[in-house]
mmCIF file of C-alpha atoms in Angstrom:
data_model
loop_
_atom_site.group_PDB
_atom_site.id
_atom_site.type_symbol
_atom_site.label_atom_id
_atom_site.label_comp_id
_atom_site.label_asym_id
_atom_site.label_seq_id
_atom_site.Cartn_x
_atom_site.Cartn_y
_atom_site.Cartn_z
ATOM 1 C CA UNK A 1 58.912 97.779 173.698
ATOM 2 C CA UNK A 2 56.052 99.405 171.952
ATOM 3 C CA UNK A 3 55.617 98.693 168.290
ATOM 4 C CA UNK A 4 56.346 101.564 165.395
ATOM 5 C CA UNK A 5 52.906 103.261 164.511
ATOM 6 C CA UNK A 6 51.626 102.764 161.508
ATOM 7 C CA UNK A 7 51.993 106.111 159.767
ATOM 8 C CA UNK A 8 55.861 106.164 160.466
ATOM 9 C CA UNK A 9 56.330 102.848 158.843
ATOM 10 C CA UNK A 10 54.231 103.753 156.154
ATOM 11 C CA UNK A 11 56.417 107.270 155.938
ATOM 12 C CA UNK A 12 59.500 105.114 156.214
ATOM 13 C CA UNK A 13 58.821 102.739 153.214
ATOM 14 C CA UNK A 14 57.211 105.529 150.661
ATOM 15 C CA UNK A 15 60.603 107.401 151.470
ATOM 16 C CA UNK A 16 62.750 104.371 151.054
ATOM 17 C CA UNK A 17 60.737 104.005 147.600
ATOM 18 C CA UNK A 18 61.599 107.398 146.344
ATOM 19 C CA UNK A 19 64.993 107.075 146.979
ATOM 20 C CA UNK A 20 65.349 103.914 144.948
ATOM 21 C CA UNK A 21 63.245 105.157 142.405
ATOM 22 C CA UNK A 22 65.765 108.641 142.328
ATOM 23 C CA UNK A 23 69.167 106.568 142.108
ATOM 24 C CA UNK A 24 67.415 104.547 138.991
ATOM 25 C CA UNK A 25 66.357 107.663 137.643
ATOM 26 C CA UNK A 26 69.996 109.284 138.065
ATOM 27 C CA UNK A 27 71.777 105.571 136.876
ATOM 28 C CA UNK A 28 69.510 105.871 133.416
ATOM 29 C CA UNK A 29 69.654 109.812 133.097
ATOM 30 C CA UNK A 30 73.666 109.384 133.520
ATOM 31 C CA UNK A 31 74.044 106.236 131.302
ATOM 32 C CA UNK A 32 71.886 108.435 128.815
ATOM 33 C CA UNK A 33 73.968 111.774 129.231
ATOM 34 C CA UNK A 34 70.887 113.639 130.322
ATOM 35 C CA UNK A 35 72.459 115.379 133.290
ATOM 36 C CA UNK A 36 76.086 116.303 130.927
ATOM 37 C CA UNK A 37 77.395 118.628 129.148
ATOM 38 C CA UNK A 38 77.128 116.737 125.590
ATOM 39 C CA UNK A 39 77.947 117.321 121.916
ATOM 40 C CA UNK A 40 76.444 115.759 118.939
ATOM 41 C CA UNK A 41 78.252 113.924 115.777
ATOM 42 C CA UNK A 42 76.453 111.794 112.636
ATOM 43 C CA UNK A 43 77.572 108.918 110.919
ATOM 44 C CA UNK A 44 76.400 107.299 107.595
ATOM 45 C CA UNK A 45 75.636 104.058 106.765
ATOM 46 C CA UNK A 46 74.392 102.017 103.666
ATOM 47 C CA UNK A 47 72.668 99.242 106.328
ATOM 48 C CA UNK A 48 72.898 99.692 110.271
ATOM 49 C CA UNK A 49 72.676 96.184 110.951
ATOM 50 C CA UNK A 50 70.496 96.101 113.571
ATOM 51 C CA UNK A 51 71.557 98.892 115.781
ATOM 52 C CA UNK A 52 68.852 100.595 117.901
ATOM 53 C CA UNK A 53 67.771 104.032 119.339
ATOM 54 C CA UNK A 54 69.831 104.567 122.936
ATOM 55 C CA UNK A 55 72.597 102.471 122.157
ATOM 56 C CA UNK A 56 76.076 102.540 123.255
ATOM 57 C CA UNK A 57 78.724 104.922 121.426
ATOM 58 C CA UNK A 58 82.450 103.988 122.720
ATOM 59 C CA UNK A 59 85.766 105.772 122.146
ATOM 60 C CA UNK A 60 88.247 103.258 123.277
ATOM 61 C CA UNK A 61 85.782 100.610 124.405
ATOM 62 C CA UNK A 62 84.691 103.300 127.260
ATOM 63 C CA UNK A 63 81.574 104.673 127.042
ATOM 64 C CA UNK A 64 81.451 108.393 126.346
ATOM 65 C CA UNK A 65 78.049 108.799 124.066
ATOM 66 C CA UNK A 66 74.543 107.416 122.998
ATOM 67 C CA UNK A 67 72.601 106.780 119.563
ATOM 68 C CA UNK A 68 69.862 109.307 120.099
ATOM 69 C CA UNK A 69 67.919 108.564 117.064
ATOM 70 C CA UNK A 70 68.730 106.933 113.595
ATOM 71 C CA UNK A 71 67.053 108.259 110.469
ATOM 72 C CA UNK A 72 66.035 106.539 107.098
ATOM 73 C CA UNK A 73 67.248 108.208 104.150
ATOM 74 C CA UNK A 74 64.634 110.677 101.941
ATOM 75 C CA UNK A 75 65.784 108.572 98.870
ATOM 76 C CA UNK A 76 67.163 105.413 97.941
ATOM 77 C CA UNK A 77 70.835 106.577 96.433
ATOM 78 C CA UNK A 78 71.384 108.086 100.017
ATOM 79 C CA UNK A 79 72.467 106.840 103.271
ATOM 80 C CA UNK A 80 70.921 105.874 107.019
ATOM 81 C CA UNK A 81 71.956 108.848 109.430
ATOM 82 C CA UNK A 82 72.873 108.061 112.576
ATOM 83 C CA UNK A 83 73.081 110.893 115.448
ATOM 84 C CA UNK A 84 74.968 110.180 118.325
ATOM 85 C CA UNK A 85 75.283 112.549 121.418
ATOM 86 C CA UNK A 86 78.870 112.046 123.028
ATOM 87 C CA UNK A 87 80.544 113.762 126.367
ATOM 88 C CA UNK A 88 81.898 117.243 125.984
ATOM 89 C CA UNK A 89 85.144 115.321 127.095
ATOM 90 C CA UNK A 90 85.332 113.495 124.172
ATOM 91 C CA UNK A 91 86.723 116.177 121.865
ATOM 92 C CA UNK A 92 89.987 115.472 123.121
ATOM 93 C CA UNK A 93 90.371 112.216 121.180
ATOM 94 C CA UNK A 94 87.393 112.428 118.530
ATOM 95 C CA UNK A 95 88.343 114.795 115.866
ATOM 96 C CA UNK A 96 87.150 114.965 112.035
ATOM 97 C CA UNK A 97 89.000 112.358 110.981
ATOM 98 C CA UNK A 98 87.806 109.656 113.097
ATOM 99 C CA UNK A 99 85.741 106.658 112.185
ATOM 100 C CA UNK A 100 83.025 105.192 113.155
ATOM 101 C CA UNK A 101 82.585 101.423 113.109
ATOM 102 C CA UNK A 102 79.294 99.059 114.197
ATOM 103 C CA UNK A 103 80.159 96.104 116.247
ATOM 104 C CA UNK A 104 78.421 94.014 118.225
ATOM 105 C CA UNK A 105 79.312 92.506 122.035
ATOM 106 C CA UNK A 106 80.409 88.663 120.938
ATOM 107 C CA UNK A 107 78.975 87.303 117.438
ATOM 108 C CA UNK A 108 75.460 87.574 118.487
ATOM 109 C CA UNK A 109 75.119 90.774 121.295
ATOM 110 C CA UNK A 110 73.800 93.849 121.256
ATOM 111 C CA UNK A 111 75.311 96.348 118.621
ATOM 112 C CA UNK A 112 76.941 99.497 119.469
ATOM 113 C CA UNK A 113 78.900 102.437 117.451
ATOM 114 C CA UNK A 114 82.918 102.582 118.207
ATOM 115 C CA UNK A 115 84.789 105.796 117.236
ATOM 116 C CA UNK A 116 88.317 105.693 116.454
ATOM 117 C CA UNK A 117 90.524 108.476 117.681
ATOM 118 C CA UNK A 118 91.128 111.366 115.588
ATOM 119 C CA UNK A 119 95.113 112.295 114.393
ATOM 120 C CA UNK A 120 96.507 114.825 116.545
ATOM 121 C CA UNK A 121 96.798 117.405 113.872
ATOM 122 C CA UNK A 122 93.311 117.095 112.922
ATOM 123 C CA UNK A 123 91.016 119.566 113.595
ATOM 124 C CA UNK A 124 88.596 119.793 116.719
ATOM 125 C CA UNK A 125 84.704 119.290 116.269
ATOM 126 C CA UNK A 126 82.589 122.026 117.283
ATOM 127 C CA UNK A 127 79.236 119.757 116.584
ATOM 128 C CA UNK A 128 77.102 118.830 113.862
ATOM 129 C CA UNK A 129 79.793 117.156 111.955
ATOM 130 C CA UNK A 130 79.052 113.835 109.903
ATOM 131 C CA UNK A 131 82.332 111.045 109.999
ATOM 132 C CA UNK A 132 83.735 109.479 108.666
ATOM 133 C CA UNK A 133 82.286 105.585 108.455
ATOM 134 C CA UNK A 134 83.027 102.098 107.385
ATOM 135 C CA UNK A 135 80.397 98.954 106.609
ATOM 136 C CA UNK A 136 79.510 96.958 109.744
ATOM 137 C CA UNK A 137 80.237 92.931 109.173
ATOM 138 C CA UNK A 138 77.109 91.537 108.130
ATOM 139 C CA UNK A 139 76.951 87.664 110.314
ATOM 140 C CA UNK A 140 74.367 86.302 107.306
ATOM 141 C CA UNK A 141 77.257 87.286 105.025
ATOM 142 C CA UNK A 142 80.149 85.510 106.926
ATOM 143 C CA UNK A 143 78.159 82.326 106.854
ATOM 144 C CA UNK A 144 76.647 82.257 103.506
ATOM 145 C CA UNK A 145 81.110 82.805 102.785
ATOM 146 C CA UNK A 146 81.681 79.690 105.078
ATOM 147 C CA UNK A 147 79.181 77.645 103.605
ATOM 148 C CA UNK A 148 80.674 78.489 99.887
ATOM 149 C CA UNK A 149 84.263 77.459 101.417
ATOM 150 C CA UNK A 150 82.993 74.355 102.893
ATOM 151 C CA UNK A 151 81.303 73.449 99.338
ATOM 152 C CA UNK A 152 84.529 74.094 97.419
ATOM 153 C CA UNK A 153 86.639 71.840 99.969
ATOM 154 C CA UNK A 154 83.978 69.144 99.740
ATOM 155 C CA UNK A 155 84.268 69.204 95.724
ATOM 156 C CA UNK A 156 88.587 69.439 95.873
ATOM 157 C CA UNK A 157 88.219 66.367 98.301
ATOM 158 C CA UNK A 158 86.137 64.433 95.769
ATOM 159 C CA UNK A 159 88.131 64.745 93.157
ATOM 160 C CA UNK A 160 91.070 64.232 95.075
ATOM 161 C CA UNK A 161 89.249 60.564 95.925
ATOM 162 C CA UNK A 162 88.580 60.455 92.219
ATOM 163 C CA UNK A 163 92.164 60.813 91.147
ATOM 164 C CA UNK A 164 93.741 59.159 93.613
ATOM 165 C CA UNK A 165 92.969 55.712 91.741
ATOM 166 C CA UNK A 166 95.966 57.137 88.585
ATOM 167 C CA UNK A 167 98.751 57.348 91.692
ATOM 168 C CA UNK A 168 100.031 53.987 91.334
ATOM 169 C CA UNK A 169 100.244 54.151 87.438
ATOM 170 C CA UNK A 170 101.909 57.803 87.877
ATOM 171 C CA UNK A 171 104.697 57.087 90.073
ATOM 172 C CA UNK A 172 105.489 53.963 87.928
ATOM 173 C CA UNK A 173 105.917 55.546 84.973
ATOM 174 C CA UNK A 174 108.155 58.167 86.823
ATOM 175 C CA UNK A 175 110.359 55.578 88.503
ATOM 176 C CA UNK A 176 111.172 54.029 85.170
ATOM 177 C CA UNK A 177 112.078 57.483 84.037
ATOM 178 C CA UNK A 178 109.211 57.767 81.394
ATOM 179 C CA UNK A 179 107.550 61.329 80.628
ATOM 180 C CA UNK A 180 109.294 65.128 82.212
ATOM 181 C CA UNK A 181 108.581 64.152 85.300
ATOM 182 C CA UNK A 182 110.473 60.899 84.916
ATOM 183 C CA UNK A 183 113.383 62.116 83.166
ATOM 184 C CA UNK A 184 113.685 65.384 85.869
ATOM 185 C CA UNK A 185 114.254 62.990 87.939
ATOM 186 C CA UNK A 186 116.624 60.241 86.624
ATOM 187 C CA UNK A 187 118.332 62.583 84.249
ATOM 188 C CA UNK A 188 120.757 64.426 86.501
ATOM 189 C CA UNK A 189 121.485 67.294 83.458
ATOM 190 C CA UNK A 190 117.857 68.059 83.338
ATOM 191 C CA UNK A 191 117.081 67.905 86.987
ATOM 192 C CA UNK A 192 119.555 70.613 87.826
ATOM 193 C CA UNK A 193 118.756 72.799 84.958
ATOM 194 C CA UNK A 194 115.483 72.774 85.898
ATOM 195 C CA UNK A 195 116.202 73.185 89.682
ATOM 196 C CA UNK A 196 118.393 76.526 88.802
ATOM 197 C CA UNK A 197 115.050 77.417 86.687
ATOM 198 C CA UNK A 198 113.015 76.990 89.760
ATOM 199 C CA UNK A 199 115.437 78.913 92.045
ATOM 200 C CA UNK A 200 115.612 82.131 89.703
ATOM 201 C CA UNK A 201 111.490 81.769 89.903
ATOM 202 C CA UNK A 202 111.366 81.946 93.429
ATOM 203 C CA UNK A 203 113.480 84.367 93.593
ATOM 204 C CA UNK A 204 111.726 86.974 91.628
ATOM 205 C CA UNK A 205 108.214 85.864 93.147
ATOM 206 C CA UNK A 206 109.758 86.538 96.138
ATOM 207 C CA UNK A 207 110.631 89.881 94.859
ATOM 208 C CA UNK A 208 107.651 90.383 93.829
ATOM 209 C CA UNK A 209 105.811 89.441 96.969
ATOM 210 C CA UNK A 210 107.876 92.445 98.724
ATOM 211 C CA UNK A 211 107.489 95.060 95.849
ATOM 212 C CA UNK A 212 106.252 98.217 96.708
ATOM 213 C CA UNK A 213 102.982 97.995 94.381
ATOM 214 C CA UNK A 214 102.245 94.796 95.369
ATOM 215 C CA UNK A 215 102.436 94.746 99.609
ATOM 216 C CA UNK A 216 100.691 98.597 99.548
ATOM 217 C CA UNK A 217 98.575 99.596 96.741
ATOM 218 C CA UNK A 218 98.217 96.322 94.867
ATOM 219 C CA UNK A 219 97.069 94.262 97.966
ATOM 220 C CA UNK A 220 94.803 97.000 99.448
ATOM 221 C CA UNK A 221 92.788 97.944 95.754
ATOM 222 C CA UNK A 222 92.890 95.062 93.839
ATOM 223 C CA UNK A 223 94.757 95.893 90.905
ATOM 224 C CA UNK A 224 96.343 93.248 89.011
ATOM 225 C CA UNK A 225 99.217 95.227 87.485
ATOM 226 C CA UNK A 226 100.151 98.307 87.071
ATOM 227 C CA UNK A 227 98.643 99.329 83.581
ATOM 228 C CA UNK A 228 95.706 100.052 85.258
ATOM 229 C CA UNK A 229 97.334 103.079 86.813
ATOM 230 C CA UNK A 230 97.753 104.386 83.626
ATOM 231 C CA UNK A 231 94.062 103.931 81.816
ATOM 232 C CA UNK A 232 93.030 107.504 82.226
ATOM 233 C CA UNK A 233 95.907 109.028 82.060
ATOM 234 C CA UNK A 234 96.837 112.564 80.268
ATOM 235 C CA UNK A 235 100.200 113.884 79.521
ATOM 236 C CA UNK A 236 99.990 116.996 80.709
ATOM 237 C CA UNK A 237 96.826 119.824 81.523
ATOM 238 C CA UNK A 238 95.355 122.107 79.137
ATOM 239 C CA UNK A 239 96.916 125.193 78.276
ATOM 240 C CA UNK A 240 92.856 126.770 78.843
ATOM 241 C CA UNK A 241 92.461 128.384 82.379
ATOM 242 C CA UNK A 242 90.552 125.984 84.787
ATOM 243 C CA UNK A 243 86.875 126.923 86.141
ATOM 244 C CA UNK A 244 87.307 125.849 89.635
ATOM 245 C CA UNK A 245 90.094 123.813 91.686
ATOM 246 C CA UNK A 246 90.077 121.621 94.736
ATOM 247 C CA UNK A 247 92.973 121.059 96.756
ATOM 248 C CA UNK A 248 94.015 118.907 99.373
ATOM 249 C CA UNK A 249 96.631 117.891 101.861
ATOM 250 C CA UNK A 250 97.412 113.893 101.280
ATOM 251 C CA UNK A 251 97.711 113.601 104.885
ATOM 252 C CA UNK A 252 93.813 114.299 105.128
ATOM 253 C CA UNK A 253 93.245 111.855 102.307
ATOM 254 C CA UNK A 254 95.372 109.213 102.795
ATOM 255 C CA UNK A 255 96.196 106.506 105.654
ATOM 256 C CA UNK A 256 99.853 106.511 105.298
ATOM 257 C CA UNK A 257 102.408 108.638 103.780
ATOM 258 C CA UNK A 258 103.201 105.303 101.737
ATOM 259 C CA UNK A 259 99.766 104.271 101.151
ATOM 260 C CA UNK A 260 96.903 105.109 98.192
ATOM 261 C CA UNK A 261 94.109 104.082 100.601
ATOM 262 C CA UNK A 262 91.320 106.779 101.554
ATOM 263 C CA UNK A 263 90.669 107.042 104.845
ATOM 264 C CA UNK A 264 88.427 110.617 104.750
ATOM 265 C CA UNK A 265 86.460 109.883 101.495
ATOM 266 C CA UNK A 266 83.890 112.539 102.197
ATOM 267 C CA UNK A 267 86.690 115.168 102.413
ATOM 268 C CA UNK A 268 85.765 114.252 98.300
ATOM 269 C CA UNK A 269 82.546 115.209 98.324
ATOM 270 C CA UNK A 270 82.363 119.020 97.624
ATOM 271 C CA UNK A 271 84.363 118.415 94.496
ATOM 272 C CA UNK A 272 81.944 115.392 93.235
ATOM 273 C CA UNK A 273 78.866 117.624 94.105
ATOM 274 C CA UNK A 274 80.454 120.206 92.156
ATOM 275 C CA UNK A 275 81.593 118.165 89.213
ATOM 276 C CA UNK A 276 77.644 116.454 88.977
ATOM 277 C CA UNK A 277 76.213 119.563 89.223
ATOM 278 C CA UNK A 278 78.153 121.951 87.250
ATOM 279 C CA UNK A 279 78.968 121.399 83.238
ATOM 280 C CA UNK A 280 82.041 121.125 82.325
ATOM 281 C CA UNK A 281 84.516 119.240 79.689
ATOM 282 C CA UNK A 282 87.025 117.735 81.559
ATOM 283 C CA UNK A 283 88.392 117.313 85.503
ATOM 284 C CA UNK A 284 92.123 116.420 85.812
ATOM 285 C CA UNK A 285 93.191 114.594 88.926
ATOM 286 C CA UNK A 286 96.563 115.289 89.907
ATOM 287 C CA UNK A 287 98.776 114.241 92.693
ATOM 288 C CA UNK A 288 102.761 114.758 94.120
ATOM 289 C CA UNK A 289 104.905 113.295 96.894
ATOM 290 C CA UNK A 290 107.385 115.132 98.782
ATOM 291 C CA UNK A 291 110.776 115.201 97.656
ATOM 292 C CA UNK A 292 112.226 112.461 100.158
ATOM 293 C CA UNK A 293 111.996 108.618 98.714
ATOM 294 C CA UNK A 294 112.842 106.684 95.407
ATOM 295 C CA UNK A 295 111.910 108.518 92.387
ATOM 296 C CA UNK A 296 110.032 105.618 90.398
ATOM 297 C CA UNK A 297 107.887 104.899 93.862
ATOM 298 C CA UNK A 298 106.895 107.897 94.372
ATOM 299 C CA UNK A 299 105.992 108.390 90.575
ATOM 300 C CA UNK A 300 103.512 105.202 90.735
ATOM 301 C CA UNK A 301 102.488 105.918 94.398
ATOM 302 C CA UNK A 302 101.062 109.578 92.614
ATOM 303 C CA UNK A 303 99.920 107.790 90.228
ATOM 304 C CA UNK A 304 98.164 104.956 92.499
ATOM 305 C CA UNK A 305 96.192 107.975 94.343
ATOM 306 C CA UNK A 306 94.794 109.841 91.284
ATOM 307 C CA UNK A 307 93.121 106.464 90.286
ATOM 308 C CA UNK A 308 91.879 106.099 93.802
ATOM 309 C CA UNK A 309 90.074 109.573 94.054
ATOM 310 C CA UNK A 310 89.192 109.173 90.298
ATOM 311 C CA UNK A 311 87.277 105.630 91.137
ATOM 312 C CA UNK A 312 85.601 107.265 94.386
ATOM 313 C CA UNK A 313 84.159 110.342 92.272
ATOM 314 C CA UNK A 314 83.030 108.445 89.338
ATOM 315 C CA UNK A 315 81.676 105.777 91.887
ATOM 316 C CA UNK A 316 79.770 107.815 93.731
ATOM 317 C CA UNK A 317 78.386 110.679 91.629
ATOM 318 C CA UNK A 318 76.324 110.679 88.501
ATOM 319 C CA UNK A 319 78.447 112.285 85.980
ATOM 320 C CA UNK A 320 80.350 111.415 82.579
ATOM 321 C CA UNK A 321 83.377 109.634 84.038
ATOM 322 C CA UNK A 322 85.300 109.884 80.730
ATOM 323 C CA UNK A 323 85.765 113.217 81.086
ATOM 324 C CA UNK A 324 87.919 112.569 84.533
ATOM 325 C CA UNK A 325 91.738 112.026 83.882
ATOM 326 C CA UNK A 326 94.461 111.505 85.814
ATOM 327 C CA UNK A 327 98.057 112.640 86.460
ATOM 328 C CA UNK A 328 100.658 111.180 88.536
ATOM 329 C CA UNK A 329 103.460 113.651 88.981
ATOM 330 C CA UNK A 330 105.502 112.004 91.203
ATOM 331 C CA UNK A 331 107.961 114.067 93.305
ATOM 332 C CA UNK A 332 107.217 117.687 93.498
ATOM 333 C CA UNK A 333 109.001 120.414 96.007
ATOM 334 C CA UNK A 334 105.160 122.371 95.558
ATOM 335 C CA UNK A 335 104.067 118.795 97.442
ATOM 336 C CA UNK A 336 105.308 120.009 100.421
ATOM 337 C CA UNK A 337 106.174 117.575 102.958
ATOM 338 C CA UNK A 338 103.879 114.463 102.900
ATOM 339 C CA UNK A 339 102.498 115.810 99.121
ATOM 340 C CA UNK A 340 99.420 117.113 97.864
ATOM 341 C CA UNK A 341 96.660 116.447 95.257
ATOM 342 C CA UNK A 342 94.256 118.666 93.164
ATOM 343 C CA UNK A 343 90.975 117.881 90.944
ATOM 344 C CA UNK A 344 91.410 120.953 88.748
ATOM 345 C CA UNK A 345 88.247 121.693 86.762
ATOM 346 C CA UNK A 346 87.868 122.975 83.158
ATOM 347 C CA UNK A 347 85.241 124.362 81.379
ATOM 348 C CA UNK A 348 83.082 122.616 78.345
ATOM 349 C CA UNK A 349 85.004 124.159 75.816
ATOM 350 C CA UNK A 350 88.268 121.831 76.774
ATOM 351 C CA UNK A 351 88.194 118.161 76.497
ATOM 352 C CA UNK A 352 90.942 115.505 76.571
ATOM 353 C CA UNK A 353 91.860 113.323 73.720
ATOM 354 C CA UNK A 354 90.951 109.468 74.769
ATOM 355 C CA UNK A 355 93.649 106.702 75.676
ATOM 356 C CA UNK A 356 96.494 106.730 78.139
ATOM 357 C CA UNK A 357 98.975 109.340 77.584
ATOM 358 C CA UNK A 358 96.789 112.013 75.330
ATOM 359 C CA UNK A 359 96.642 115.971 76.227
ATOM 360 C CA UNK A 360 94.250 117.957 76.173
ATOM 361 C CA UNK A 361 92.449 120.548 73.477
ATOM 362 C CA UNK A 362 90.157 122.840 72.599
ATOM 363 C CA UNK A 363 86.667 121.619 70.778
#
């Protein structure tokens, strides 16, 4: 058998090469969404946490998009951009009101963007759009947060080693029935009065613990009781026409029809621009339910959301925050179904009186 000439082999492997080299070429191109239809979306971030140029964007944990390029802000009060280029395909699920999250593959792997899917009554994107956007979990912050714990559990173990030396004399003393804790104990009368006492605590703790303030808009803001949904409030709106109003569906705002979290904050921002920008005397944020519920939770749940918009606005724009009031109105048929809420915008001439509960007047 003769052997192959040397030009055919050398034909053969150059050929062989190419090919290889093509399928790598077409394996990176189509990991990269150079050969697809694509659109493009932006996200905002105060720190990126290491995420690169070219990585990952998933909708579901599937990939569908790429980080094409991440830009530093032009100034220091703004945020990092990041542009991502996704599959036409993904405007099924993505819509404005998605997120977009950072994570990272394990504690220590490479980061990548995650997009939560949009509601279904949200609006398509058409491209260009920025999203909405929460802080990625900074590692160096989780363990500076363990070490803390750690400290504080060494110190309540000390000076549980440094107390433990009174026991003995304690529970002497409360055998012979000397001191409350003594007499609680051997004194049948006081025992059980103070066992009823106990009961009709944990019973309104317990109350408590399931209140409607307390499991929704307590819990998720931070508020330590409810006068604080009251601080800038004003009885009722100027009898002055208004320079400008914003309204807005709460279902855009809002997570749950129960709930005074944001979940589209920048849906805010045309009204902050406007309010830093423009002069006026006084903005009045107002908010209704729909007409299905109990009265007095819907009245604080109103209430609950003007503070919420009201701390976003004077949070995040430079402005004179005094002159921002609230009003909870509670149920209102004009509400519509899942209720509604308005920044309604006066002009210098109109101020509001300070304190909870004050109207408003002319200068």
């Amino acid at each position: 058998m003769k052997h192959m000439p040397t030009t055919l082999r050398l034909g053969m492997f150059i050929v062989a090469t190419l090919l290889i080299l093509a399928t790598g070429v077409f394996l990176i191109g189509n990991n990269q969404l150079l050969f697809g239809s694509t659109f493009r979306v932006k996200a905002e971030f105060q720190n990126v946490a290491g995420l690169n140029d070219g990585a990952d964007v998933r909708i579901g944990g599937i990939h569908e998009g790429t980080v094409r390029n991440i830009d530093l802000p032009r100034r220091p009060d703004e945020k990092i951009v990041v542009k991502m280029d996704l599959r036409r395909e993904a405007r099924a699920v993505v819509k404005k009101d998605s997120i977009a999250y950072i994570k990272s593959e394990g504690m220590v792997g490479d980061k990548y963007v995650e997009l939560s899917f949009g509601s279904p009554e949200a609006q398509r994107l058409s491209g260009g759009e920025t999203l909405g956007s929460e802080p990625p979990v900074d590692m160096s912050d989780l363990i500076k947060k363990a070490n803390q714990i750690l400290d504080t559990t060494k110190g309540a173990v000390d000076n549980i080693q440094d107390t433990s030396g009174n026991l003995k004399s304690i529970s002497s003393k409360i055998d012979q029935g000397q001191g409350t804790a003594g007499k609680l104990i051997n004194d049948k009368t006081i025992y059980e009065q103070a066992s009823a006492g106990a009961t009709a605590l944990r019973e309104n703790m317990d109350a408590l613990k399931h209140n409607f303030l307390v499991r929704g808009f307590f819990k998720k803001r931070g508020y330590e009781d409810s006068s604080e949904l009251t601080q800038h409030e004003i009885a009722r709106l100027p009898a002055a026409p208004s320079m400008k109003t914003f309204q807005y569906d709460s279902k855009q705002l809002f997570y749950k029809p129960d709930a005074a979290k944001l979940k589209n904050q920048k849906v805010l921002n045309e009204a902050g621009k406007f309010l830093e920008e423009k002069k006026f005397g006084l903005a009045v944020v107002t908010a209704s339910t729909g007409t299905k519920g109990d009265t007095s939770k819907a009245r604080v749940l109103s209430e609950a959301r003007t503070v919420v918009i009201r701390d976003y606005i004077a949070q995040n724009f430079q402005l004179d925050d005094q002159r921002i009031r609230t009003m909870g109105i509670g149920k209102s048929e004009d509400g519509g179904e899942g209720g509604k809420v308005e920044i309604i915008v006066y002009p210098e001439a109109v101020k509001g009186r300070e304190g909870p509960g004050g109207s408003a007047e002319k200068r």
